[in-house]
XYZ file of C-alpha atoms in Angstrom:
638
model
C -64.909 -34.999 8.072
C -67.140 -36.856 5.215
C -66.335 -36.752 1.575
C -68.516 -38.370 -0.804
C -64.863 -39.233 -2.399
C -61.175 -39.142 -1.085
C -58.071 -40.200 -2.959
C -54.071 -40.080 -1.633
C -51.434 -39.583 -3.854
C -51.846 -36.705 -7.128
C -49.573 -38.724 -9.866
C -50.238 -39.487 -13.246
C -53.173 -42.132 -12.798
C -54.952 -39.865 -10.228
C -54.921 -37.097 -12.652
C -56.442 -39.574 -14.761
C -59.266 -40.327 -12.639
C -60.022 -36.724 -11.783
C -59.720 -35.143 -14.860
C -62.429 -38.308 -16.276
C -65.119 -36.867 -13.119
C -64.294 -33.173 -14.017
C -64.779 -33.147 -17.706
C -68.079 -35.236 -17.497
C -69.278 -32.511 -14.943
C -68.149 -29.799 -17.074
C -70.059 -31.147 -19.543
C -73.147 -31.359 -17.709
C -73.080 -29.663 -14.321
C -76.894 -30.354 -13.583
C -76.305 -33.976 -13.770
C -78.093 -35.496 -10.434
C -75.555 -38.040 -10.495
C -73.316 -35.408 -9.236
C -75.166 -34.459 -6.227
C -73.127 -34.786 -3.325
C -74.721 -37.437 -0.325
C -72.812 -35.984 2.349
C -73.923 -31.924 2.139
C -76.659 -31.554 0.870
C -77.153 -28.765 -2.224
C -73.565 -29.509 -3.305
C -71.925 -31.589 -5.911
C -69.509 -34.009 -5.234
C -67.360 -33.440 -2.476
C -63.856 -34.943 -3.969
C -61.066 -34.454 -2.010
C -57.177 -35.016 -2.861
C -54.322 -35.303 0.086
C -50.395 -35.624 -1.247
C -47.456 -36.520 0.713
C -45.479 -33.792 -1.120
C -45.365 -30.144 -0.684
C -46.505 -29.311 -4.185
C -48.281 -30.406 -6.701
C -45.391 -30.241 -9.373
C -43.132 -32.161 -6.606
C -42.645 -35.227 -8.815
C -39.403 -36.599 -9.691
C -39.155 -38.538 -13.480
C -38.400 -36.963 -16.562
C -40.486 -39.418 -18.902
C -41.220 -40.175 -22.565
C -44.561 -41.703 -23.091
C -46.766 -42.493 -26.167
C -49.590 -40.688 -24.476
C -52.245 -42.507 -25.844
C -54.182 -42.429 -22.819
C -53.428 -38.837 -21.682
C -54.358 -37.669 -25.752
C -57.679 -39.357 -25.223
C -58.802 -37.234 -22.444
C -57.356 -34.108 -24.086
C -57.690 -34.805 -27.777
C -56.611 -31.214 -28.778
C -53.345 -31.457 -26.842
C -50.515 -30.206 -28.159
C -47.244 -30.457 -26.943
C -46.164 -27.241 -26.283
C -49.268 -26.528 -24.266
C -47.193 -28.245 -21.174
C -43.721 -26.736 -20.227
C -40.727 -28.670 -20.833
C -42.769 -30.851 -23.399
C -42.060 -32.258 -27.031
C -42.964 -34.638 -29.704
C -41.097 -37.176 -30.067
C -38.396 -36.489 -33.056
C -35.929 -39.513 -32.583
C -35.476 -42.826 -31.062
C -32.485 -44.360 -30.718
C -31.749 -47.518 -28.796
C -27.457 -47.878 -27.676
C -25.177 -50.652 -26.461
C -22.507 -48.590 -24.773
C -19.126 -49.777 -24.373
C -17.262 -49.984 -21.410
C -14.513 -46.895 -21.680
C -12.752 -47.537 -18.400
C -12.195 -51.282 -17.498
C -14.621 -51.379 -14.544
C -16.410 -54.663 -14.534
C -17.555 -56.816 -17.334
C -17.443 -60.195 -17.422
C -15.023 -62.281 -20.008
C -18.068 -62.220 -22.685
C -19.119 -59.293 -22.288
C -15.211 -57.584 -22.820
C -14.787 -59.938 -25.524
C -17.990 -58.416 -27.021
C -16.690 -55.097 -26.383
C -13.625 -55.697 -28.068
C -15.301 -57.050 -31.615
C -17.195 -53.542 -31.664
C -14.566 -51.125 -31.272
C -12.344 -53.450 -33.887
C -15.356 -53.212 -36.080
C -15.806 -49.612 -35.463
C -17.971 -47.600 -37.964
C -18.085 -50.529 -40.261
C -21.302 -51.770 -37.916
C -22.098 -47.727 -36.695
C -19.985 -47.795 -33.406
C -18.821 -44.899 -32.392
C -17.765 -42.877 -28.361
C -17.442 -46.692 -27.283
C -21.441 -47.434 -28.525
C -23.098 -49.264 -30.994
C -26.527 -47.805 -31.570
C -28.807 -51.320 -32.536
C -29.826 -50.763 -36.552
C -33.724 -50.372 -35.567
C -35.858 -49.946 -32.015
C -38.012 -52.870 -31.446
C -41.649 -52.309 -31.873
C -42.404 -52.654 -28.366
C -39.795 -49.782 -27.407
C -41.424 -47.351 -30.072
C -43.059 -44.251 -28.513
C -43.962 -42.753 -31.751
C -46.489 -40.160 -31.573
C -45.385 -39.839 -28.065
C -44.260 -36.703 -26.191
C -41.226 -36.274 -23.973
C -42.511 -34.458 -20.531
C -41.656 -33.386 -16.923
C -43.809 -35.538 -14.336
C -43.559 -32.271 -12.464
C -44.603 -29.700 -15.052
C -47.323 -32.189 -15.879
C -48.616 -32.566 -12.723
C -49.001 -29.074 -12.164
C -50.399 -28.323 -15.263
C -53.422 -31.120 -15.158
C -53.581 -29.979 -11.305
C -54.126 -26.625 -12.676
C -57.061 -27.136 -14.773
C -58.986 -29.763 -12.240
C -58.392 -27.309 -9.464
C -60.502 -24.307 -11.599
C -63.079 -26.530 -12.206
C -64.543 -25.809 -8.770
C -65.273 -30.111 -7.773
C -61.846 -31.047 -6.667
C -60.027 -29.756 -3.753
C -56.244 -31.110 -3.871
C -54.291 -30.520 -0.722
C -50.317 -31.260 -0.642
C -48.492 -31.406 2.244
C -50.795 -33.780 3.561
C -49.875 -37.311 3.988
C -51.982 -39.911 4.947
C -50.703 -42.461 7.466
C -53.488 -45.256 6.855
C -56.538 -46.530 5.576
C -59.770 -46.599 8.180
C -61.365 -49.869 7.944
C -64.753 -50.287 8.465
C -65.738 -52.857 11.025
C -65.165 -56.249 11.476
C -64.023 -57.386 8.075
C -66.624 -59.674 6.036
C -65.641 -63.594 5.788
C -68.705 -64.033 3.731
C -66.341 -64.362 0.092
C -62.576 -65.189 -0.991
C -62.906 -68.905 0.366
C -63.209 -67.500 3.805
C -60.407 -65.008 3.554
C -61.421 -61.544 5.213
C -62.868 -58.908 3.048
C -62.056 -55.411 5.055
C -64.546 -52.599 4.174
C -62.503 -49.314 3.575
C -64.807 -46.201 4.488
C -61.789 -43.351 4.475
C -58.607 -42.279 5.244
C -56.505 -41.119 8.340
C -54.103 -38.230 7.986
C -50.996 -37.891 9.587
C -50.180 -36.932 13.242
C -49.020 -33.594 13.196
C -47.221 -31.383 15.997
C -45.228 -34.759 17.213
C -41.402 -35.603 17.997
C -39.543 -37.652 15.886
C -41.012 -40.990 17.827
C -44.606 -39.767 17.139
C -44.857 -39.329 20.827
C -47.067 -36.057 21.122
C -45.396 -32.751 21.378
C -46.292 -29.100 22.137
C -48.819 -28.206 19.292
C -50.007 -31.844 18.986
C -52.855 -32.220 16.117
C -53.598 -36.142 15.727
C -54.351 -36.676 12.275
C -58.121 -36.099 10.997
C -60.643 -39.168 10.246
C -62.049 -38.132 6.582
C -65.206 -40.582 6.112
C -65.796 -41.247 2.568
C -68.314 -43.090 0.321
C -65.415 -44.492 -1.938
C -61.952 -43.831 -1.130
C -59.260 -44.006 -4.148
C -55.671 -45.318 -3.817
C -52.710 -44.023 -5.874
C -49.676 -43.867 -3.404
C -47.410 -45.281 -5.691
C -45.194 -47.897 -5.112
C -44.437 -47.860 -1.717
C -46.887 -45.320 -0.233
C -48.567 -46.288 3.400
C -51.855 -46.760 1.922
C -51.447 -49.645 -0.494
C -49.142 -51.057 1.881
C -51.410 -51.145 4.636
C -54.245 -52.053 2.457
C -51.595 -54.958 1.237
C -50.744 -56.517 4.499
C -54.139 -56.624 5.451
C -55.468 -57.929 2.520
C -52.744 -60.376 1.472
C -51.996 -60.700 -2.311
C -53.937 -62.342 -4.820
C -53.043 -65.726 -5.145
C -49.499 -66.253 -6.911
C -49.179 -62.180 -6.745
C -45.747 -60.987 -5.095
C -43.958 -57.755 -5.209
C -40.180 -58.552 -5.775
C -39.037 -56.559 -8.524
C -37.803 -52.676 -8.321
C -35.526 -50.721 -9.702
C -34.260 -46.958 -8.130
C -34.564 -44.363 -10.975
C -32.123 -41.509 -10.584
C -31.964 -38.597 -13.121
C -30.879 -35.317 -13.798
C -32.166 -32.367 -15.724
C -28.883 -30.510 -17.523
C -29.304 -27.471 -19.111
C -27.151 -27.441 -22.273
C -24.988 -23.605 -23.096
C -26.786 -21.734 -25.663
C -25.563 -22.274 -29.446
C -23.209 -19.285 -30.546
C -24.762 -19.218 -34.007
C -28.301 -19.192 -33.097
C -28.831 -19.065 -29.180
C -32.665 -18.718 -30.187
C -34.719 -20.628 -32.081
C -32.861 -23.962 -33.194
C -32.876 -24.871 -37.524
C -34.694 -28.190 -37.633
C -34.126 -28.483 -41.400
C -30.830 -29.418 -40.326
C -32.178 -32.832 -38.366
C -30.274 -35.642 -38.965
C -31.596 -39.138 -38.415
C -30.318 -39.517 -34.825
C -31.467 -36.184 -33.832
C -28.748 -34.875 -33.922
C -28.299 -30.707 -35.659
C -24.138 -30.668 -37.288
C -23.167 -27.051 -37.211
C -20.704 -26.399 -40.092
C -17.990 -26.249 -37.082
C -18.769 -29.530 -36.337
C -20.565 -29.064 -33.472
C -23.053 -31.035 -32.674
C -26.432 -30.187 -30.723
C -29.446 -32.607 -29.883
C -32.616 -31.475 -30.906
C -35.907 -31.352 -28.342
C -38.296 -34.617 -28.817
C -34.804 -36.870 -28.983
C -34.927 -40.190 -27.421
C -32.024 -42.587 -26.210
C -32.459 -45.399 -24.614
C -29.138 -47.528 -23.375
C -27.999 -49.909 -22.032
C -24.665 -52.112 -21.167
C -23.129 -49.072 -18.638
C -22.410 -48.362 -16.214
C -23.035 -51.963 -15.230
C -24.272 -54.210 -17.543
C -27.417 -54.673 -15.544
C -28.226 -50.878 -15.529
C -30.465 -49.206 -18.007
C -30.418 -45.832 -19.015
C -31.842 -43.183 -20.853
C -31.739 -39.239 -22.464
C -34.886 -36.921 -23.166
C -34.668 -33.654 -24.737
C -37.023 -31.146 -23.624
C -37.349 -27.508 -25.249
C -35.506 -24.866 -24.253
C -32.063 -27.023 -24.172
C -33.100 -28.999 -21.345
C -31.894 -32.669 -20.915
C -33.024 -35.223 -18.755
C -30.638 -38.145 -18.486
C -30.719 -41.156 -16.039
C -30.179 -44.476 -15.106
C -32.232 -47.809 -13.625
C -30.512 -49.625 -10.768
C -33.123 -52.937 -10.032
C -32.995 -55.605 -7.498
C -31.564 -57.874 -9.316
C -27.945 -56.480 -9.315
C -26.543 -58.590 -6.792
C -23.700 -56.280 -5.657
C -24.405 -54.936 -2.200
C -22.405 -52.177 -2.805
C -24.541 -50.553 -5.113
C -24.903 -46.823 -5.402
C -26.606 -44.574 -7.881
C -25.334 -41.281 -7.846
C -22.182 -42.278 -8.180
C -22.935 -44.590 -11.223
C -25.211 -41.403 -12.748
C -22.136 -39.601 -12.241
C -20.091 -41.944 -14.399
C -23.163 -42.429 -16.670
C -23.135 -38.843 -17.675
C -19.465 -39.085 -18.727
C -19.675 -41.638 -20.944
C -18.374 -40.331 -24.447
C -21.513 -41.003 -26.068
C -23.267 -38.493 -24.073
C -20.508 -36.765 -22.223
C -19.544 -34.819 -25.851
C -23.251 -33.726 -25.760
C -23.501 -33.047 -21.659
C -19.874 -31.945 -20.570
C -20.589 -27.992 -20.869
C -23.710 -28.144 -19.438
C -25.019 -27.066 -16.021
C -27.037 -29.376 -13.446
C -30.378 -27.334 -13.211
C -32.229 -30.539 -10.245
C -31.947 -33.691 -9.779
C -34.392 -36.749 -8.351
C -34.764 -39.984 -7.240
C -37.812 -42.346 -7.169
C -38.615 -45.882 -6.561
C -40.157 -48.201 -9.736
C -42.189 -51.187 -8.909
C -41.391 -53.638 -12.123
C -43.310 -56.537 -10.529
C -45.797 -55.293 -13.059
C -48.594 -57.855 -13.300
C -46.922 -60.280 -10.614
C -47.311 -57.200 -8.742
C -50.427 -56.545 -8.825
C -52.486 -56.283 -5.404
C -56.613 -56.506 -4.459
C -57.632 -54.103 -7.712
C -61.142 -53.618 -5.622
C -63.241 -54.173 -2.317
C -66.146 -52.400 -0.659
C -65.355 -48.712 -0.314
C -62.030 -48.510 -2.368
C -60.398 -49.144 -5.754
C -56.680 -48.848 -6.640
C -54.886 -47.271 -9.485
C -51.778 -46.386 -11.126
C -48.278 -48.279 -10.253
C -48.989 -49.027 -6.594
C -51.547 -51.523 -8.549
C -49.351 -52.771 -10.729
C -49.946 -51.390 -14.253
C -46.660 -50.373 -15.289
C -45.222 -52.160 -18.325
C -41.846 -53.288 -17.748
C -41.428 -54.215 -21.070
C -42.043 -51.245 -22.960
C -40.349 -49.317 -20.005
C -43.591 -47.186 -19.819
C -45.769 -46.575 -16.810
C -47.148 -43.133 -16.945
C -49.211 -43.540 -19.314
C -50.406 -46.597 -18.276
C -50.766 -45.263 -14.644
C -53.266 -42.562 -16.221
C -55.201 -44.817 -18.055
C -56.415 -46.790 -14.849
C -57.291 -43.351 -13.593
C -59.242 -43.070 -16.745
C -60.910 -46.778 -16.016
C -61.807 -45.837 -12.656
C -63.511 -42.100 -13.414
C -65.778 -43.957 -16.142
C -66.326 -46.666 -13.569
C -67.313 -44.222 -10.913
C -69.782 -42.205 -13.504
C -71.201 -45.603 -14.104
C -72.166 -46.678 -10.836
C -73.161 -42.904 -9.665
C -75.823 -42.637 -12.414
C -77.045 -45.693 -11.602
C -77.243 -45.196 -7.969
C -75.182 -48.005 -7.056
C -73.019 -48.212 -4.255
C -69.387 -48.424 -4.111
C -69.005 -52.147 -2.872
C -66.492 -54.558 -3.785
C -68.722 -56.255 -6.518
C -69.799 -53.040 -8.330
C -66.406 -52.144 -8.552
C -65.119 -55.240 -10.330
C -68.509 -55.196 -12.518
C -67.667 -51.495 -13.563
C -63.675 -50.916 -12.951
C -61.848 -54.182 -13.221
C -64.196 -55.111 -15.915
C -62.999 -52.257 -18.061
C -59.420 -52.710 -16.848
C -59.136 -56.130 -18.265
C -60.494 -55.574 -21.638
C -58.283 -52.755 -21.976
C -54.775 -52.603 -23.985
C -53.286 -52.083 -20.064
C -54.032 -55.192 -19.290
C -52.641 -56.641 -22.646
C -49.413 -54.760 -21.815
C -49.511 -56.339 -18.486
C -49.664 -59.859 -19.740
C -47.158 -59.578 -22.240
C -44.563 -58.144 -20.112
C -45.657 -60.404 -16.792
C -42.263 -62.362 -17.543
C -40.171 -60.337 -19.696
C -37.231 -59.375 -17.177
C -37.391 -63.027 -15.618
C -34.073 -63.626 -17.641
C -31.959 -61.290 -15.518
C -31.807 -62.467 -11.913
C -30.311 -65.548 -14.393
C -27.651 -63.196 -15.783
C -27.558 -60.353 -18.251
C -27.200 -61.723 -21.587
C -30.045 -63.973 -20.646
C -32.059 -61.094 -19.215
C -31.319 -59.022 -22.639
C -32.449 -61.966 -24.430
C -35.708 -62.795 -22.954
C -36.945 -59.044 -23.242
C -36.024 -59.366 -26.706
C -37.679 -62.968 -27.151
C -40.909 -61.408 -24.785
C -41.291 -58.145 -26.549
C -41.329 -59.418 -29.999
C -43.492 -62.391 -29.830
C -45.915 -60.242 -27.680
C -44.969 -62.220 -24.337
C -45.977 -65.507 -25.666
C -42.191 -66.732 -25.087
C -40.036 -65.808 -22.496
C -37.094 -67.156 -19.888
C -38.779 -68.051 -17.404
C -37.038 -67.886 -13.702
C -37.667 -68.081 -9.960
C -37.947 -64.711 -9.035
C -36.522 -64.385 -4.863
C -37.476 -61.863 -2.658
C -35.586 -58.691 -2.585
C -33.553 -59.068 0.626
C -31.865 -62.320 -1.623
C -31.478 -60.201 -4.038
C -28.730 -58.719 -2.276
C -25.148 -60.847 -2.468
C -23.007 -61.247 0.681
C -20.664 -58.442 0.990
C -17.404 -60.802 1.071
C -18.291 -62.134 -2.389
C -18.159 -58.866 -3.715
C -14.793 -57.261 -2.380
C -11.844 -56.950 -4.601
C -8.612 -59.430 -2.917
C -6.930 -56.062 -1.809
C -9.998 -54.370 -0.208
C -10.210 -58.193 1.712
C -6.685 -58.099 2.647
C -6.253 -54.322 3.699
C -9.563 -54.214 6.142
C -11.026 -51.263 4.187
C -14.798 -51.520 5.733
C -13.527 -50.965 9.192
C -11.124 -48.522 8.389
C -13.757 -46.712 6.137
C -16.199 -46.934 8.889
C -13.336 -45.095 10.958
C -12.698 -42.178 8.847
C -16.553 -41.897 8.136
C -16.547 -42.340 4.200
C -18.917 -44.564 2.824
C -17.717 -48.111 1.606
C -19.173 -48.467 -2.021
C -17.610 -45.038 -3.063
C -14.087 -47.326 -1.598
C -15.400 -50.308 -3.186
C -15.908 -48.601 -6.644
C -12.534 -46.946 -7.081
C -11.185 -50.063 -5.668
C -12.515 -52.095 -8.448
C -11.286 -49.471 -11.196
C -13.983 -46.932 -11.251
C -12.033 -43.728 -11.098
C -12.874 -40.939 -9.165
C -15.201 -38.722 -9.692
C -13.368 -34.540 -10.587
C -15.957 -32.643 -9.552
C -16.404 -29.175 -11.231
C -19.381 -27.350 -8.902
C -21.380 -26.933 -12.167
C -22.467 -30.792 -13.226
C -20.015 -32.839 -11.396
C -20.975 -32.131 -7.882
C -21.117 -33.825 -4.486
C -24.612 -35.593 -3.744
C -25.375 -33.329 -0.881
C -24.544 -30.063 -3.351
C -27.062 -31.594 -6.201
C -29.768 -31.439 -2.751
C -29.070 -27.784 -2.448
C -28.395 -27.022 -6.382
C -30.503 -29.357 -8.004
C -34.003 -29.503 -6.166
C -34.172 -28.572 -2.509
C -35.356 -31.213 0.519
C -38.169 -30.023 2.188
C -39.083 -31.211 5.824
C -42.121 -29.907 7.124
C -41.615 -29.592 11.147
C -43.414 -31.732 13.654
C -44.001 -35.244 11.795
C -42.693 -38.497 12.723
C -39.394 -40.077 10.881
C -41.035 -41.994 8.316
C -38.157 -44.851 8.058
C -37.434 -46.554 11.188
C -35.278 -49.877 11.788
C -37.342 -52.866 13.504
C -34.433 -54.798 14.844
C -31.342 -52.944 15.844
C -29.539 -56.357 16.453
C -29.830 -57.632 12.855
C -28.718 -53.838 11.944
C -25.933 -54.615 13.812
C -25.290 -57.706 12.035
C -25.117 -56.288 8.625
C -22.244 -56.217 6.960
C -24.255 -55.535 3.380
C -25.874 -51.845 4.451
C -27.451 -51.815 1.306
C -29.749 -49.379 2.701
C -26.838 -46.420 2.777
C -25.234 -47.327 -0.471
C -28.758 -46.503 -2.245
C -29.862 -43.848 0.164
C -30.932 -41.420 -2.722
C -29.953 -38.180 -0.458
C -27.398 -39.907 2.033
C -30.020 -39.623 4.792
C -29.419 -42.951 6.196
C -25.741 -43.115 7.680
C -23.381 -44.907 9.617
C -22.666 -43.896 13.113
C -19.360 -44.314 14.772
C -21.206 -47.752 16.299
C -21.931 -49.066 12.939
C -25.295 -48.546 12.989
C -27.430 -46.949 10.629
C -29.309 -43.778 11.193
C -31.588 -41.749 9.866
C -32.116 -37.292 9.293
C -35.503 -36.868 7.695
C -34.586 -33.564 6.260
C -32.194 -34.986 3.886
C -35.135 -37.769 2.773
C -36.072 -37.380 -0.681
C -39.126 -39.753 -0.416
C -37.423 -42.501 -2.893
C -38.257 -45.429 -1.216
C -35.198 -47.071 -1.912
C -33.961 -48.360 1.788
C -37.887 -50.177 2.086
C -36.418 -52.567 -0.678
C -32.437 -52.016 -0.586
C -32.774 -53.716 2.948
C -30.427 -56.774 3.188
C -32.129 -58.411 6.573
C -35.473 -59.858 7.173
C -36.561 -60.915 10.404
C -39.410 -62.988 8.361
C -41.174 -63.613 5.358
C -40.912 -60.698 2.366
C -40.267 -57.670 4.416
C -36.642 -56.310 5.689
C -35.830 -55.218 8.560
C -37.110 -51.284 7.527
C -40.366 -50.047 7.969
C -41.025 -46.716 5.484
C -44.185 -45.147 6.741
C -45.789 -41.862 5.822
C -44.390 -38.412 5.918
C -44.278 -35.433 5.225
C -41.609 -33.067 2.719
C -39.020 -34.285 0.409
C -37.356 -33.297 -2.931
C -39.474 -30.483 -4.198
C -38.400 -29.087 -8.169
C -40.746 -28.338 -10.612
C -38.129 -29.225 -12.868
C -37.896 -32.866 -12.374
């Protein structure tokens, strides 16, 4: 099939990008630049293919100064977009470890000054909420939003414009290069031309070996073809490993973001509409009984707990909704690293457990973050395709911000694409980087990009150093930082003997773990002092219950396993199995052999394993491939 465009992955920076084409064709539908080259009489033919079964299928609760998404809608109001709000409230909190887990001898000596301090310096639940939020953390005049109710509602208003066609439930498998590549630029280095995209084999076995009602995946030809995958979708990859980074460019830091969305019991005095008058300055509304409710447009941000490297955070949506969450990144060395269990214990800190303990878990999601950022960043441009939104590397790690950001590009691109249409210029590699880069590094993206291109350097040197460059990046606008050497993920990972407990050592608990079939970081955890978790079948339930209660796993029949294992042996070898411990819906498991395996309809799409692999036969990559598929977690919710 030919398109004149066609883009993979509907996220934030691809509604950007469409919404830019659609609103200048709105404005003008007679516009010749518009005129489709590949049927003639028709305007643009712009086509949209998602891995995910709907369009409001994302998985991040976010807050967001929307400075980006208010310039293409400069009416917008919040409440225009469901689950939605204003920002009221920021607060930024050091909390406290409550149980003893793990902190090292600072740290607990830090901990101990606070609570012997106690409301003299405003700690309080075992947390100390910092006197002001740095600048760069601000998100006033932001909003607090649903990815997935945003999605759906800028899908929505592209899809009744009549020039876009999005289709879900379509992945895309690859990129279709366009003869041999061009050596005629980049010192020699090829210079692929991109002239479309290849869908997904459908009607297959779990190999990809064809099976009854075998449909190999369709060619779709276009003139320009737009990347926003994300940050580990096949496209970019592909387009990365054939490309090769820009010089110095690497992708080595991530981070799994886990959240849930809680829906708080109605107030007995007013179950309707809540008294703001009452706002106090954490957000917080006191009922004369001293109860105390959180107000929609509140913002936390913490940090210290459940492991000092961990970062996490609360949103209040309308409607008593709560989304509350944690960061788990590459740089925490401990192989047995989980993060539903350390939600679970994030939730019941007494900060937020006073506030969440009462509520009921409404869904619950998982994603991967790429927080190379600028390091990160891959070929922006070549002839036939442009990139946008995280997969290219615009996400500011220092602000914590990335949807906004990932929009923006969108933005960049849909003016660059007007540009070069009314001017009857073709989509190569140096019209692009006239038109879209140019714009892109002018912009206050890029500006974000710089100054954050070393703020988390400090932490794979330790987390009081890691808390103190951000601090020294962030307020001196990236100018100073702590610089560090920054190794690839799969040394990232510690060696699992450095991280067991003397008893768990002496007493043989992998193997006898791997007998009874439990997993060995929920052993690891309670054998290091993290008590176990009571669950109540409301909020405190088992990670396969918060797949069926809190957003379900959808696994369209007759597509390949997207995650496969290269080498069995160095599987075999593992002692680590990172991969499991962060398997966001416990859909890679040990066998009785000891070797992982994988059920695709427990998958949420995270992309946690492709970097939470311990093994690499070579170079960057582990020993896990993550290709595309079909399904996943689908809640409108999230």
């Amino acid at each position: 099939m030919d398109v004149d465009i066609a883009c993979v992955g509907f996220g934030p920076a691809m509604g950007g990008f469409l919404t830019t084409l659609t609103q200048a064709w709105n404005e003008n539908p007679g516009d010749a630049a518009f005129a489709s080259k590949v049927t003639a009489g028709m305007p643009l033919q712009v086509l949209c293919y998602e891995r995910a079964d709907d369009l409001a299928a994302g998985v991040s609760g976010v807050v967001t100064r929307g400075e980006g998404i208010r310039t293409s809608f400069p009416q917008l109001r919040a409440d225009e977009i469901p689950m939605a709000a204003d920002v009221r409230r920021e607060r930024v909190l050091y909390l406290m470890d409550p149980i003893g887990a793990r902190r090292s001898a600072l740290l607990r000596f830090g901990d101990v000054l606070l609570k012997v301090a106690g409301r003299l310096l405003g700690a309080r639940d075992y947390a100390f909420e910092l006197p002001w939020t740095p600048g760069f953390l601000h998100k006033r005049g932001g909003m607090v939003m649903s990815i997935g109710q945003f999605n759906q509602w800028v899908a929505s208003q592209l899809m009744s414009s009549g020039l876009v066609q999005i289709w879900p439930g379509t992945p895309v498998s690859a990129p279709i290069f366009a003869g041999p590549p061009d050596m005629s630029s980049d010192g020699g280095r090829p210079r692929p031309a991109v002239c479309g995209l290849r869908l997904a084999d459908q009607g297959v076995d779990k190999t990809g070996a064809p099976a009854p009602g075998f449909m190999a995946g369709m060619d779709v030809h276009a003139r320009l073809t737009v990347v926003g995958d994300g940050p580990v979708g096949a496209v970019g990859r592909t387009l990365d490993e054939k490309l090769g980074m820009p010089r110095g460019h690497v992708k080595r830091e991530w981070a799994l973001g886990m959240k849930m969305v809680i829906e708080l019991p109605p107030d007995d005095e007013n179950p309707h509409e809540l008294d703001t008058s009452a706002l106090a300055a954490d957000g917080v509304l006191r009922a004369d009984a001293g109860r105390e409710r959180l107000l929609p447009g509140t913002v936390w941000h913490t940090f210290g707990y459940p492991e000092p490297e961990i970062f996490g955070f609360l949103y209040v949506h309308p409607g008593r909704l709560v989304s509350v969450g944690i960061f788990v990144p590459s740089w925490m060395g401990d192989p047995a690293r989980t993060a539903y269990r350390y939600l679970q214990h994030y939730i019941q800190h007494p900060a937020l457990w006073k506030h969440l303990k009462d509520g009921t878990l409404r869904s619950w999601g998982a994603k991967s973050l790429d927080e190379s950022g600028q390091r990160g960043e891959p070929v922006l441009t070549g002839d036939g395709f442009a990139r946008i939104g995280e997969g290219s590397g615009s996400t500011n790690m220092l602000t914590g911000s990335g949807v906004d950001e990932a929009w923006t590009t969108g933005v960049q691109l849909g003016e660059a694409v007007l540009e070069l249409l009314r001017a009857e210029k073709p989509f190569t590699a140096e019209n692009l980087q006239a038109t879209y880069a140019r714009r892109r590094r002018s912009s206050r993206v890029e500006l974000g990009a710089i100054a954050s291109a070393h703020a988390r350097d400090g932490f794979h040197r330790g987390f009081l150093r890691g808390v103190a460059g951000m601090a020294l990046a962030g307020l001196t606008g990236g100018r100073l930082s702590l610089r560090a050497q920054v190794p690839p993920t799969v040394k990232q990972i510690g060696a699992l003997p450095d991280y067991l407990p003397a008893e768990a050592k002496q007493s043989g608990i992998a193997k006898r773990l791997l007998n009874e079939g439990r997993p060995l970081h929920e052993a690891l955890m309670t054998a290091r002092g993290w008590p176990e978790i009571q669950h109540d079948g409301r909020l405190l339930v088992t990670q396969q219950d918060a797949l069926l209660m809190g957003g379900k796993v959808q696994a369209a029949p007759g597509f390949a396993d997207h995650v496969r294992f290269r080498n069995k042996t160095l599987c075999a070898a593992c002692a680590e199995k990172t991969c499991v411990s962060m398997c966001s819906g416990q859909a890679i498991t040990l066998g009785a052999d000891g070797m992982p395996g994988f059920e695709r309809e427990k998958c949420v799409h995270c992309g946690a394993c492709f970097w939470n692999c311990a093994k690499a036969p070579a170079g960057e990559c582990g020993n896990l491939e993550f290709r595309a598929g079909g399904g996943g977690l689908h809640s409108a919710e999230n």
